[in-house]
């Protein structure tokens, strides 16, 4: 029953990761403000990245149950606020709050399974259930997002989190045991300075990545870089002196853990680039409806489950478990290549095959990163190791969405400007400046009628805008290919993982 509660928690996070991407073009078209398109994702990722390691470590000290319960409440409340948003700015703020809850969920839920099942063989058998839960949510997410957006409105892609959150809260409160792994004498001192330095370091890094391509190397960008580097250095020095560090840096000196951390960044870069910008490519670039785009994305997320289940059954039975990671990153690279080579007349079956390969690849990479890390880390570092893995994957996703978003803004803007100026229609630049015009068919009809009266071929200009958008997204996904190939290369640095049974360390039960 406790595992079932964790399954609902994982479904809550997985559903939100996939359902929003399909609805996002429609959201932007209604609320306006395409300049904040990437921030709907990056604000969530930013706050998640900050909170995952903090609460992952606090879970080691105080037990995960109280933080899991608090995270569900925060996540559900933030989902309601997202659904009530009347502007893109408010939605970005609400997504930031949702990211705090999501970060707490990720930082505690995945490590809770290792608490319940210390033996890796038993844990892998139970993780098939978790993989199925994750897969159900991610498989349903894109299609459900398209259906809800067209049938009930985009706000329901956030309101759908409410029933899942209530179920999660019930099972976590009722059945999850309160387990702590670290004994401490006297009063426990929380490393507040370490938590603050993590916040400053990661927050300034995210702002730098997001703003530098748009504003160039200004004094403000230089200050952000100095602040980020200084905060990371201060964090490194402080955590070596702290009695109970929130971020134990000895994990990064471990060859196995440091390699897995790097692979997590690369996997996140490729995964989030595909998840966030494939819907925009299909809807804005290829002219598909939200429902059709959601159906095309479904194999990407559905096959994560299939591959995870297959992986769980064979990874402990082969002499070299690391081989699964090689196959996974190779499939992700092929998937990204398929998307880059696709165009408006590409057969649907070809795009579906590319999505399927990506899902299978991620299904072999993501669960093995977690299992390998939990197998390599000591019991007292179990929570923070698992949390760092998830957090670094989000950092990779943050970089991927920010860089791709910047490319889309710059390349699309230049392409549209050139097309309009060549047709002497520069007065329509305001209407074309954001790709939302390519998604909102009502606005398109009005604009085409106005341009026809003015003597311009609006359909040809829309096609030119679509071509610019497709080119921009293709370049962004091409960077995901590079990330996947880099992951394929760096897998060789991971020491051979063994799944021999180890002596189990009994945890401290608080209740």
Coordinates of C-alpha atoms in Angstrom, one line a residue:
X1 CA 0.0 0.0 0.0
X2 CA 2.9 2.3 0.7
X3 CA 4.3 1.6 -2.7
X4 CA 0.9 2.3 -4.3
X5 CA 1.0 5.7 -2.6
X6 CA 4.5 6.4 -4.1
X7 CA 3.1 5.3 -7.5
X8 CA 0.4 8.0 -7.3
X9 CA 3.0 10.6 -6.4
X10 CA 5.2 9.6 -9.4
X11 CA 2.1 9.7 -11.6
X12 CA 1.4 13.2 -10.4
X13 CA 4.8 14.4 -11.4
X14 CA 4.9 12.5 -14.7
X15 CA 1.5 13.6 -15.8
X16 CA 2.4 17.2 -15.3
X17 CA 5.7 16.8 -17.2
X18 CA 4.0 15.6 -20.4
X19 CA 0.5 17.1 -20.4
X20 CA 1.5 20.7 -20.3
X21 CA 3.8 20.6 -23.4
X22 CA 0.9 19.7 -25.8
X23 CA -1.3 22.5 -24.4
X24 CA 1.4 25.1 -24.3
X25 CA 1.1 26.5 -27.8
X26 CA -2.7 27.0 -27.2
X27 CA -2.0 28.6 -23.8
X28 CA 0.4 31.1 -25.4
X29 CA -2.1 31.9 -28.2
X30 CA -4.8 32.8 -25.6
X31 CA -2.8 34.5 -23.0
X32 CA -0.3 36.2 -25.4
X33 CA 3.3 36.7 -24.7
X34 CA 5.4 34.2 -26.6
X35 CA 8.5 35.7 -25.1
X36 CA 7.6 33.8 -21.9
X37 CA 7.0 30.5 -23.7
X38 CA 10.2 28.9 -22.5
X39 CA 9.7 30.3 -19.0
X40 CA 6.6 28.2 -18.5
X41 CA 9.0 25.2 -18.5
X42 CA 12.1 26.8 -17.2
X43 CA 10.4 28.5 -14.1
X44 CA 9.2 25.0 -13.1
X45 CA 12.6 23.5 -13.7
X46 CA 14.4 26.3 -11.9
X47 CA 12.5 25.9 -8.6
X48 CA 12.6 22.1 -9.0
X49 CA 16.3 22.0 -9.4
X50 CA 16.8 24.1 -6.3
X51 CA 14.4 22.1 -4.0
X52 CA 15.3 18.6 -5.2
X53 CA 18.7 18.3 -3.5
X54 CA 17.7 20.3 -0.5
X55 CA 14.7 18.1 0.4
X56 CA 16.5 14.9 -0.8
X57 CA 19.1 15.6 1.9
X58 CA 16.6 16.6 4.6
X59 CA 14.8 13.4 3.9
X60 CA 18.0 11.5 4.9
X61 CA 18.0 13.3 8.2
X62 CA 14.3 13.6 9.1
X63 CA 12.6 10.9 7.1
X64 CA 10.8 11.4 3.8
X65 CA 7.2 11.1 4.8
X66 CA 6.6 14.7 6.1
X67 CA 8.2 16.3 3.1
X68 CA 6.3 14.0 0.7
X69 CA 3.0 15.0 2.3
X70 CA 3.9 18.7 2.2
X71 CA 5.0 18.5 -1.4
X72 CA 1.7 17.0 -2.5
X73 CA -0.2 19.9 -0.9
X74 CA 2.0 22.6 -2.5
X75 CA 1.8 20.9 -5.9
X76 CA -2.0 20.6 -5.9
X77 CA -2.5 24.2 -4.7
X78 CA 0.0 25.5 -7.4
X79 CA -1.8 23.5 -10.1
X80 CA -5.1 25.2 -9.1
X81 CA -3.3 28.6 -9.5
X82 CA -1.9 27.6 -12.9
X83 CA -5.5 26.8 -14.1
X84 CA -6.7 30.2 -12.9
X85 CA -4.0 32.2 -14.6
X86 CA -5.2 35.2 -16.6
X87 CA -1.7 36.2 -18.0
X88 CA 1.5 34.5 -19.0
X89 CA 3.4 36.2 -16.2
X90 CA 1.0 34.9 -13.5
X91 CA 1.3 31.4 -15.1
X92 CA 5.1 31.5 -15.0
X93 CA 4.9 32.5 -11.2
X94 CA 2.4 29.7 -10.5
X95 CA 4.6 27.2 -12.4
X96 CA 7.5 28.3 -10.2
X97 CA 5.5 27.4 -7.1
X98 CA 4.4 24.2 -8.7
X99 CA 8.1 23.5 -9.3
X100 CA 8.8 23.8 -5.6
X101 CA 6.2 21.1 -4.9
X102 CA 7.5 19.0 -7.8
X103 CA 11.1 19.3 -6.6
X104 CA 10.1 18.1 -3.1
X105 CA 8.1 15.2 -4.7
X106 CA 11.1 14.1 -6.8
X107 CA 13.6 14.5 -4.0
X108 CA 11.6 12.2 -1.7
X109 CA 9.5 9.8 -3.8
X110 CA 12.2 8.0 -5.7
X111 CA 14.4 7.5 -2.6
X112 CA 11.3 6.2 -0.7
X113 CA 11.4 3.0 -2.8
X114 CA 15.0 2.4 -1.9
X115 CA 13.9 2.8 1.8
X116 CA 11.1 0.3 1.4
X117 CA 13.2 -2.3 -0.5
X118 CA 16.9 -2.1 0.4
X119 CA 17.9 -5.2 -1.6
X120 CA 18.5 -4.3 -5.3
X121 CA 17.0 -7.5 -6.7
X122 CA 13.7 -7.0 -4.8
X123 CA 13.8 -3.2 -5.5
X124 CA 14.1 -3.8 -9.3
X125 CA 11.0 -6.1 -9.2
X126 CA 9.0 -3.5 -7.5
X127 CA 10.3 -0.8 -9.7
X128 CA 8.4 -2.4 -12.6
X129 CA 5.2 -1.2 -10.9
X130 CA 6.7 2.3 -10.6
X131 CA 7.7 2.2 -14.3
X132 CA 4.2 1.2 -15.2
X133 CA 2.8 4.1 -13.1
X134 CA 5.2 6.5 -14.7
X135 CA 4.4 5.1 -18.1
X136 CA 0.6 5.3 -17.7
X137 CA 0.9 9.0 -16.7
X138 CA 3.3 9.9 -19.4
X139 CA 1.5 7.9 -22.1
X140 CA -1.8 9.5 -21.2
X141 CA -0.3 12.9 -20.8
X142 CA 0.2 14.2 -24.4
X143 CA -3.1 12.7 -25.7
X144 CA -5.0 13.8 -22.6
X145 CA -3.5 17.3 -23.0
X146 CA -4.7 17.6 -26.6
X147 CA -8.1 16.2 -25.7
X148 CA -8.7 18.5 -22.7
X149 CA -7.3 21.6 -24.6
X150 CA -9.8 21.1 -27.5
X151 CA -12.8 19.8 -25.5
X152 CA -12.7 21.6 -22.1
X153 CA -10.0 24.2 -22.5
X154 CA -6.3 24.3 -21.6
X155 CA -7.0 25.1 -17.9
X156 CA -8.0 21.5 -17.3
X157 CA -4.5 20.3 -18.0
X158 CA -3.7 21.7 -14.6
X159 CA -7.0 20.9 -12.8
X160 CA -6.6 17.2 -13.7
X161 CA -3.8 17.1 -11.1
X162 CA -6.3 17.6 -8.3
X163 CA -7.9 14.1 -8.1
X164 CA -4.5 12.4 -8.6
X165 CA -3.0 14.6 -5.8
X166 CA -5.9 13.7 -3.4
X167 CA -5.2 10.0 -3.9
X168 CA -1.5 10.5 -3.5
X169 CA -2.1 12.4 -0.2
X170 CA -4.4 9.7 1.2
X171 CA -2.0 6.8 0.6
X172 CA 1.2 8.7 1.6
X173 CA -0.5 9.8 4.9
X174 CA -2.0 6.5 5.7
X175 CA 0.5 3.9 4.7
X176 CA 4.0 5.3 4.1
X177 CA 6.3 4.5 7.1
X178 CA 8.5 7.2 8.6
X179 CA 12.0 6.0 8.0
X180 CA 15.3 7.8 8.8
X181 CA 18.8 6.6 7.9
X182 CA 21.0 8.9 9.9
X183 CA 21.2 8.8 13.7
X184 CA 22.2 12.1 15.3
X185 CA 22.8 13.0 18.9
X186 CA 21.2 16.1 20.4
X187 CA 19.6 18.8 18.4
X188 CA 19.7 18.5 14.6
X189 CA 21.1 21.6 12.9
X190 CA 19.9 22.2 9.4
X191 CA 22.5 23.5 6.9
X192 CA 20.5 26.7 6.0
X193 CA 23.6 28.4 4.6
X194 CA 24.2 25.5 2.3
X195 CA 20.6 25.6 1.1
X196 CA 20.9 29.4 0.5
X197 CA 24.1 28.9 -1.5
X198 CA 22.5 26.2 -3.6
X199 CA 19.6 28.5 -4.4
X200 CA 21.8 31.5 -5.4
X201 CA 24.2 29.3 -7.4
X202 CA 21.5 27.5 -9.4
X203 CA 19.1 30.5 -9.7
X204 CA 21.8 32.8 -11.1
X205 CA 23.0 30.1 -13.5
X206 CA 19.4 29.6 -14.9
X207 CA 19.0 33.4 -15.3
X208 CA 22.3 33.6 -17.1
X209 CA 21.5 30.7 -19.5
X210 CA 18.1 32.2 -20.3
X211 CA 19.1 35.9 -20.7
X212 CA 22.6 35.8 -22.2
X213 CA 21.7 34.8 -25.8
X214 CA 19.0 37.5 -25.8
X215 CA 20.9 40.4 -24.2
X216 CA 24.5 39.6 -25.0
X217 CA 27.5 40.1 -22.7
X218 CA 26.3 43.0 -20.7
X219 CA 27.4 44.2 -17.2
X220 CA 24.3 42.5 -15.8
X221 CA 25.2 39.1 -17.4
X222 CA 28.7 39.4 -16.1
X223 CA 27.4 40.0 -12.6
X224 CA 25.2 36.9 -12.9
X225 CA 28.2 34.8 -14.0
X226 CA 30.3 36.1 -11.1
X227 CA 27.4 35.5 -8.7
X228 CA 26.9 31.9 -9.9
X229 CA 30.6 31.0 -9.9
X230 CA 31.1 32.7 -6.5
X231 CA 28.1 30.9 -5.0
X232 CA 29.3 27.5 -6.2
X233 CA 32.8 28.1 -4.8
X234 CA 31.4 29.3 -1.5
X235 CA 29.1 26.2 -1.4
X236 CA 32.1 23.9 -2.0
X237 CA 34.2 25.6 0.8
X238 CA 31.3 25.7 3.3
X239 CA 30.1 22.2 2.8
X240 CA 33.6 20.8 3.7
X241 CA 33.4 22.5 7.1
X242 CA 29.7 22.0 7.8
X243 CA 28.9 19.3 10.5
X244 CA 25.9 18.1 8.6
X245 CA 26.3 19.3 5.0
X246 CA 23.2 19.4 2.8
X247 CA 25.4 18.6 -0.2
X248 CA 28.2 16.1 0.5
X249 CA 30.8 16.8 -2.2
X250 CA 32.5 13.5 -1.7
X251 CA 29.8 12.1 -3.9
X252 CA 31.3 14.0 -6.9
X253 CA 34.7 12.5 -6.2
X254 CA 33.3 9.0 -6.6
X255 CA 34.0 7.8 -10.2
X256 CA 30.7 6.0 -10.5
X257 CA 28.5 8.8 -9.1
X258 CA 30.3 11.6 -11.0
X259 CA 29.8 9.7 -14.3
X260 CA 26.2 9.0 -13.6
X261 CA 25.6 12.7 -12.7
X262 CA 27.1 13.8 -16.0
X263 CA 24.9 11.3 -17.9
X264 CA 21.9 12.5 -16.1
X265 CA 22.5 16.1 -17.4
X266 CA 22.9 14.9 -21.0
X267 CA 19.8 12.7 -20.8
X268 CA 17.8 15.6 -19.4
X269 CA 19.0 17.9 -22.2
X270 CA 17.8 15.5 -24.9
X271 CA 14.6 14.5 -23.2
X272 CA 13.2 17.9 -22.3
X273 CA 14.2 19.4 -25.7
X274 CA 12.1 16.7 -27.4
X275 CA 9.2 16.9 -24.9
X276 CA 8.8 20.7 -24.9
X277 CA 9.5 21.6 -28.6
X278 CA 8.2 18.6 -30.6
X279 CA 4.5 19.7 -29.9
X280 CA 5.4 23.2 -31.2
X281 CA 7.1 21.7 -34.2
X282 CA 4.0 19.5 -35.0
X283 CA 1.4 22.2 -34.3
X284 CA 3.1 25.4 -35.4
X285 CA 5.5 24.0 -38.0
X286 CA 3.5 21.2 -39.5
X287 CA 0.0 22.6 -38.9
X288 CA -1.4 19.7 -36.8
X289 CA -4.2 20.0 -34.3
X290 CA -3.3 19.6 -30.5
X291 CA -4.9 16.2 -30.5
X292 CA -2.9 14.9 -33.5
X293 CA 0.3 16.3 -32.0
X294 CA -0.5 14.6 -28.8
X295 CA -1.0 11.3 -30.5
X296 CA 2.4 11.7 -32.2
X297 CA 4.1 12.4 -28.9
X298 CA 2.5 9.4 -27.1
X299 CA 4.9 6.7 -28.4
X300 CA 7.8 8.8 -27.0
X301 CA 6.5 8.7 -23.5
X302 CA 4.6 5.3 -23.7
X303 CA 7.7 3.4 -24.7
X304 CA 9.6 4.6 -21.7
X305 CA 7.4 2.2 -19.7
X306 CA 7.8 -0.7 -22.1
X307 CA 11.6 -0.3 -22.1
X308 CA 11.7 0.2 -18.3
X309 CA 9.8 -3.1 -17.7
X310 CA 12.1 -5.0 -20.1
X311 CA 15.1 -3.4 -18.6
X312 CA 14.0 -4.4 -15.1
X313 CA 13.7 -8.0 -16.1
X314 CA 17.1 -8.4 -17.8
X315 CA 19.5 -5.8 -16.3
X316 CA 20.4 -8.0 -13.3
X317 CA 20.8 -11.1 -15.4
X318 CA 23.4 -10.0 -17.9
X319 CA 27.2 -9.9 -17.3
X320 CA 27.5 -6.2 -18.2
X321 CA 24.4 -4.2 -17.1
X322 CA 26.1 -1.0 -18.4
X323 CA 25.3 -2.3 -21.9
X324 CA 21.7 -1.1 -21.5
X325 CA 22.9 2.5 -21.2
X326 CA 24.8 2.3 -24.5
X327 CA 21.8 1.0 -26.3
X328 CA 19.6 3.7 -24.6
X329 CA 21.7 6.7 -25.6
X330 CA 22.1 5.3 -29.2
X331 CA 18.3 5.1 -29.6
X332 CA 17.8 8.6 -28.2
X333 CA 20.3 9.9 -30.7
X334 CA 18.5 8.1 -33.6
X335 CA 15.2 9.5 -32.4
X336 CA 16.4 13.1 -32.3
X337 CA 17.9 12.6 -35.8
X338 CA 14.5 11.4 -37.1
X339 CA 12.9 14.6 -35.8
X340 CA 15.5 16.8 -37.4
X341 CA 15.1 15.1 -40.7
X342 CA 11.3 15.3 -40.6
X343 CA 9.2 17.9 -42.5
X344 CA 5.6 18.7 -43.2
X345 CA 5.2 16.0 -45.8
X346 CA 7.1 13.3 -43.8
X347 CA 4.8 10.2 -43.4
X348 CA 3.3 9.9 -39.9
X349 CA 4.7 6.4 -39.6
X350 CA 8.3 7.7 -39.9
X351 CA 7.7 10.3 -37.1
X352 CA 6.0 7.7 -35.0
X353 CA 9.1 5.4 -35.4
X354 CA 11.4 8.2 -34.3
X355 CA 9.2 8.9 -31.2
X356 CA 9.1 5.2 -30.4
X357 CA 12.9 4.9 -30.6
X358 CA 13.3 7.9 -28.3
X359 CA 10.9 6.4 -25.7
X360 CA 12.7 3.0 -25.8
X361 CA 16.0 4.8 -25.4
X362 CA 14.9 6.9 -22.4
X363 CA 13.3 3.8 -20.9
X364 CA 16.7 2.1 -20.9
X365 CA 18.6 5.2 -19.6
X366 CA 16.5 6.9 -16.9
X367 CA 15.7 3.9 -14.6
X368 CA 19.3 2.6 -14.9
X369 CA 20.7 6.0 -13.8
X370 CA 18.6 5.7 -10.7
X371 CA 19.3 2.1 -10.0
X372 CA 23.0 2.4 -10.6
X373 CA 23.2 5.4 -8.3
X374 CA 21.3 3.7 -5.5
X375 CA 23.5 0.7 -5.9
X376 CA 26.7 2.8 -5.8
X377 CA 25.8 5.2 -3.0
X378 CA 26.0 4.4 0.7
X379 CA 22.8 4.2 2.8
X380 CA 23.4 7.6 4.6
X381 CA 23.8 9.3 1.2
X382 CA 20.9 7.4 -0.5
X383 CA 18.5 10.3 -0.5
X384 CA 20.9 13.0 -1.7
X385 CA 22.4 10.8 -4.4
X386 CA 19.0 10.0 -5.8
X387 CA 17.9 13.6 -5.5
X388 CA 21.1 15.0 -7.2
X389 CA 20.5 12.6 -10.1
X390 CA 17.0 13.9 -10.6
X391 CA 18.1 17.5 -10.0
X392 CA 21.0 17.3 -12.5
X393 CA 18.6 15.8 -15.1
X394 CA 16.4 18.9 -14.6
X395 CA 19.4 21.1 -15.0
X396 CA 20.1 19.4 -18.3
X397 CA 16.4 20.0 -19.2
X398 CA 16.7 23.6 -18.2
X399 CA 19.6 24.1 -20.5
X400 CA 17.9 22.3 -23.3
X401 CA 14.7 24.2 -23.2
X402 CA 16.4 27.5 -22.6
X403 CA 18.9 27.1 -25.5
X404 CA 16.2 25.7 -27.9
X405 CA 13.8 28.5 -26.9
X406 CA 16.5 31.1 -27.6
X407 CA 17.1 29.6 -31.0
X408 CA 13.4 29.6 -31.8
X409 CA 13.0 33.2 -30.8
X410 CA 16.1 34.5 -32.8
X411 CA 15.9 32.3 -35.9
X412 CA 12.1 32.5 -36.3
X413 CA 12.2 36.3 -35.8
X414 CA 14.9 36.8 -38.4
X415 CA 13.2 34.5 -40.9
X416 CA 9.8 36.2 -40.6
X417 CA 11.3 39.7 -40.8
X418 CA 13.1 38.8 -44.1
X419 CA 10.0 37.3 -45.6
X420 CA 7.8 40.3 -44.7
X421 CA 10.3 42.8 -45.9
X422 CA 10.8 41.0 -49.2
X423 CA 7.0 41.2 -49.8
X424 CA 6.9 44.8 -48.6
X425 CA 4.6 43.8 -45.8
X426 CA 6.7 44.9 -42.8
X427 CA 3.7 46.6 -41.3
X428 CA 2.4 43.1 -40.3
X429 CA 5.5 42.2 -38.3
X430 CA 3.7 42.7 -35.0
X431 CA 1.2 40.0 -35.9
X432 CA 3.9 37.6 -37.1
X433 CA 6.5 38.2 -34.4
X434 CA 5.4 35.3 -32.2
X435 CA 4.8 31.7 -33.5
X436 CA 1.5 31.8 -31.7
X437 CA 0.0 33.0 -35.0
X438 CA 0.8 29.6 -36.5
X439 CA -1.2 27.8 -33.8
X440 CA -4.3 30.0 -33.4
X441 CA -6.4 29.3 -36.5
X442 CA -9.0 31.9 -35.6
X443 CA -6.4 34.7 -35.6
X444 CA -5.0 33.3 -38.8
X445 CA -8.3 33.6 -40.6
X446 CA -8.8 37.2 -39.6
X447 CA -5.2 38.1 -40.5
X448 CA -5.4 36.4 -43.9
X449 CA -8.5 38.3 -44.8
X450 CA -6.9 41.6 -43.8
X451 CA -3.7 40.9 -45.8
X452 CA -5.7 39.9 -48.9
X453 CA -7.5 43.2 -48.8
X454 CA -4.1 44.9 -48.6
X455 CA -2.9 43.0 -51.7
X456 CA -0.5 40.5 -49.9
X457 CA -0.4 36.7 -50.2
X458 CA -0.9 35.9 -46.5
X459 CA -0.8 32.1 -47.1
X460 CA 2.6 32.3 -48.6
X461 CA 3.9 34.4 -45.7
X462 CA 2.4 32.0 -43.2
X463 CA 4.2 29.2 -45.0
X464 CA 7.5 31.2 -44.8
X465 CA 6.9 31.7 -41.1
X466 CA 6.3 27.9 -40.6
X467 CA 9.5 27.2 -42.5
X468 CA 11.5 29.5 -40.2
X469 CA 10.0 27.9 -37.1
X470 CA 10.7 24.4 -38.4
X471 CA 14.3 25.4 -39.1
X472 CA 14.8 26.8 -35.6
X473 CA 13.4 23.8 -33.8
X474 CA 15.5 21.5 -36.0
X475 CA 18.6 23.2 -34.9
X476 CA 17.6 23.0 -31.3
X477 CA 16.9 19.2 -31.6
X478 CA 20.2 18.8 -33.4
X479 CA 21.9 19.9 -30.2
X480 CA 20.0 17.1 -28.4
X481 CA 21.6 14.7 -30.9
X482 CA 25.0 16.0 -29.7
X483 CA 24.0 15.5 -26.1
X484 CA 22.9 11.9 -26.7
X485 CA 26.1 11.1 -28.6
X486 CA 28.1 12.6 -25.8
X487 CA 26.2 10.4 -23.4
X488 CA 26.9 7.4 -25.5
X489 CA 30.6 8.2 -25.3
X490 CA 30.7 8.9 -21.5
X491 CA 28.9 5.7 -20.6
X492 CA 32.3 4.0 -20.8
X493 CA 33.4 6.0 -17.7
X494 CA 30.8 4.3 -15.5
X495 CA 32.4 1.5 -13.6
X496 CA 30.9 -1.9 -14.1
X497 CA 27.8 -2.2 -11.9
X498 CA 27.3 -5.4 -9.9
X499 CA 24.0 -6.5 -8.5
X500 CA 25.3 -9.1 -5.9
X501 CA 23.3 -9.0 -2.7
X502 CA 24.8 -6.8 0.0
X503 CA 24.3 -6.8 3.7
X504 CA 21.3 -4.7 4.5
X505 CA 21.7 -1.8 6.9
X506 CA 18.6 -1.5 9.1
X507 CA 17.1 2.0 8.9
X508 CA 15.9 4.0 11.9
X509 CA 12.1 3.8 12.3
X510 CA 10.5 6.8 13.7
X511 CA 7.1 5.3 13.9

